[in-house]
Amino acid sequence: MSGRRPTRLLSAAVVLAGAAVLLAPAFLLSGFHLFQLTMMAVYAVAILGLSLVTGYTGQVSLGHGAFYAVGAYASAILMTDFAWPYWTTLPVAGAMCAAFGFAVGFPALRLTGHYLALVTFALAVAVPQILRAHFAEGWSGGVQGLVIVGPEAPAGLPLSPDQWTYLFTVAVAAVLFALARNLLAGRMRYAMVAIRDQPLAAEAAGIDLARVKTRAFALSAGCTGIAGALGAIAVQFVAPDSFSVQLSIALFVGLVVGGAASLPGAVLGAAFVQFVPNLSELVNKNAPGVVYGVLLVATLFLMPHGVAGALRGAVTSRRGRSNR
Amino acid sequence: MVGLLHQTLSGLATGGVYASLALALVMVHRSTHHLNFAQGEMATFSTYIALMLIQAGLPYWVAFALTVVIAFALGVAVERLLMQRMARASPLAVVGVVIGLLLLFNGLSGWLFGFTIKQFPSPFEGNGGGGAFGGMVSDHEVGMTAVTIAVLIAMSLFFRMTKLGLAMRAAALNPESSRLLGIRVGATLAAGWGVAAGLGAIAGMMVAPIVFLDPNMMAGVLLYAFAGALLGGIDNPAGAVAGGFAVGVIENLGGAYLVGTELKLTLALVIIATVLVVRPAGLFGHVTVRRV
């Protein structure tokens, strides 16, 4: 095996090839197809956030659409009411959602397993109502929502707004995935996974459960909030009905199908969320729900670690055979 | 004052529906410790079956009984085919399967029966009765409350008097000892899911004439039922029933005087979160641990 260890040169080549693959669609696809890829990158970031708290730390959230909505509205309000440039809204949206997630994390300490799922599910159901409510109307634009002016490429770059939005979204997503990779390469990952698999043993081993859980919640919500802001910028519109319980459930389905505790899984899950409903809608308007449901249950029974886990399993077993 | 009385009575009527569904949630939770997020969608699906049977020409009460039987079979099938294998799975996997069921039944309702909002007949309307309390409560609300109370009494007798009911209680409380006593624990768990699905079907058929039938009919009702079940104590059938009625009244009074109709679901969120954080066992949680 030692001869196969990737050298520094090789890993640089992999990074370059990856960047090329990410950049290419901006020049090969146009219009709606490029927009679909932009939204896939947005969902990948949102599912990445969900995976931190649900996949790695084992705290099941069915309400991440709420954080996505807060991020989207934060970005939209800053851009329309305060005329901030679109890219400056991302850190604010992320910080706001992180604070919100931290606040949700505290009561969540008292809830385990299914009960946390229930409270977050109720939160997801209530979100559109709260956004539509009278007291928020001055900010949120009520039922009509807010229309945003989309980003333009910086002067001098020969890129259309669609191309620039795609490149901007993918760049932010790449940075967030790199940050998550670093976070998960360290102690935090072991603390999180220990809490998920053996909470009692983790506590006995000196892990501060409350601290790790609330931090995981804050990071997770911040990440999903940035995804919401990116989504608002890409769609150029926010309205209460875009953030229904279906959004939260779609993120959850993407997480489980892609692979709950896996970074590539978040990307695969995003592809699933973005493309499978469109494909199944060709059969029947209600087919996406049925397809989602069947594939979700089938994944949990046949590939408990999602598509990413199944792929990794297939690769390792092949390697194992060739080494024999 | 009349308005207050009106709101309270009509809250009790819808509270009965929440109580039935809350009881279903408690039955599932007591036997398998799962929260069945799909309970509402299973109920909606059963209500569509009832509508199909009625439109095929069956008398209402025959269709009603047949639907309960079909729903029971559906619940048993779900437990036997899926949930049984989830007994030792992680919370993520269990919640995932239940959410999968929710999506599946919701999609099937729309796919098989159409997405348009449908009227559902009430067996209590059109008999010439002018409601009760000087017309403050409609005929349907009176009939609905009567059906709910009859069902709840029947359930209570079922758990106290019948062999299957006693076996189900025993299996829920102590599976190991029950197995040693010759109770088929697996079968009683499946029966628990079946009874829960039957209760859900009744709740669906009772609420459909009021809120009209569409694939998402039970989404809000499910949330109130959860709130009621938690308020009374998720392990306590009698408490959950009381909680269901209480939530019906709270919802109606809160909607009329406190938050307005547009934030009614947020009220359910507040109840659920408050109960779970402040008093996870619910109001009657402790008392019945000994009594049942």
PDB file of N, CA and C in Angstrom, chain A residues 44 56 73 79 99 163 173 199 211 222 233 247 273-274 283 319 324:
ATOM      1  N   ALA A  44     -26.056  21.588  -1.505  1.00  0.00           N
ATOM      2  CA  ALA A  44     -24.911  20.870  -0.942  1.00  0.00           C
ATOM      3  C   ALA A  44     -24.441  21.558   0.335  1.00  0.00           C
ATOM      4  N   TYR A  56     -23.108  13.749  11.950  1.00  0.00           N
ATOM      5  CA  TYR A  56     -21.943  13.489  12.801  1.00  0.00           C
ATOM      6  C   TYR A  56     -22.295  13.462  14.276  1.00  0.00           C
ATOM      7  N   TYR A  73     -33.752  35.245   4.293  1.00  0.00           N
ATOM      8  CA  TYR A  73     -34.394  36.521   4.587  1.00  0.00           C
ATOM      9  C   TYR A  73     -33.391  37.560   5.070  1.00  0.00           C
ATOM     10  N   MET A  79     -30.111  43.347   1.481  1.00  0.00           N
ATOM     11  CA  MET A  79     -29.906  43.825   0.116  1.00  0.00           C
ATOM     12  C   MET A  79     -30.986  44.815  -0.316  1.00  0.00           C
ATOM     13  N   ALA A  99     -26.010  32.192  15.625  1.00  0.00           N
ATOM     14  CA  ALA A  99     -26.542  32.608  16.930  1.00  0.00           C
ATOM     15  C   ALA A  99     -27.893  31.944  17.179  1.00  0.00           C
ATOM     16  N   GLN A 163     -23.555  33.032 -15.289  1.00  0.00           N
ATOM     17  CA  GLN A 163     -22.246  32.399 -15.114  1.00  0.00           C
ATOM     18  C   GLN A 163     -21.610  32.866 -13.810  1.00  0.00           C
ATOM     19  N   ALA A 173     -19.190  27.538  -1.802  1.00  0.00           N
ATOM     20  CA  ALA A 173     -19.410  26.155  -1.381  1.00  0.00           C
ATOM     21  C   ALA A 173     -18.077  25.442  -1.185  1.00  0.00           C
ATOM     22  N   PRO A 199     -23.218   8.307  23.952  1.00  0.00           N
ATOM     23  CA  PRO A 199     -23.209   9.547  24.731  1.00  0.00           C
ATOM     24  C   PRO A 199     -22.691   9.363  26.155  1.00  0.00           C
ATOM     25  N   ARG A 211     -21.281  21.582  25.547  1.00  0.00           N
ATOM     26  CA  ARG A 211     -20.485  22.483  24.731  1.00  0.00           C
ATOM     27  C   ARG A 211     -20.410  21.997  23.279  1.00  0.00           C
ATOM     28  N   GLY A 222     -25.265  27.950  11.050  1.00  0.00           N
ATOM     29  CA  GLY A 222     -24.565  28.987  10.301  1.00  0.00           C
ATOM     30  C   GLY A 222     -24.331  28.559   8.863  1.00  0.00           C
ATOM     31  N   ILE A 233     -29.884  34.719  -3.250  1.00  0.00           N
ATOM     32  CA  ILE A 233     -29.186  35.481  -4.286  1.00  0.00           C
ATOM     33  C   ILE A 233     -29.375  34.824  -5.653  1.00  0.00           C
ATOM     34  N   LEU A 247     -39.201  21.827   2.298  1.00  0.00           N
ATOM     35  CA  LEU A 247     -37.778  22.158   2.179  1.00  0.00           C
ATOM     36  C   LEU A 247     -36.977  21.413   3.242  1.00  0.00           C
ATOM     37  N   VAL A 273     -31.607  15.848  -4.364  1.00  0.00           N
ATOM     38  CA  VAL A 273     -32.677  16.810  -4.082  1.00  0.00           C
ATOM     39  C   VAL A 273     -32.974  17.667  -5.307  1.00  0.00           C
ATOM     40  N   GLN A 274     -31.927  18.037  -6.043  1.00  0.00           N
ATOM     41  CA  GLN A 274     -32.122  18.941  -7.166  1.00  0.00           C
ATOM     42  C   GLN A 274     -32.723  18.242  -8.380  1.00  0.00           C
ATOM     43  N   VAL A 283     -43.379  11.803 -14.584  1.00  0.00           N
ATOM     44  CA  VAL A 283     -44.337  10.697 -14.507  1.00  0.00           C
ATOM     45  C   VAL A 283     -45.679  11.211 -14.009  1.00  0.00           C
ATOM     46  N   ARG A 319     -10.417  -3.085  -3.366  1.00  0.00           N
ATOM     47  CA  ARG A 319      -9.002  -2.976  -3.007  1.00  0.00           C
ATOM     48  C   ARG A 319      -8.572  -4.187  -2.200  1.00  0.00           C
ATOM     49  N   ARG A 324      -5.097  -9.145  -2.015  1.00  0.00           N
ATOM     50  CA  ARG A 324      -4.955 -10.481  -1.466  1.00  0.00           C
ATOM     51  C   ARG A 324      -3.933 -11.308  -2.224  1.00  0.00           C
TER      52      ARG A 324
END
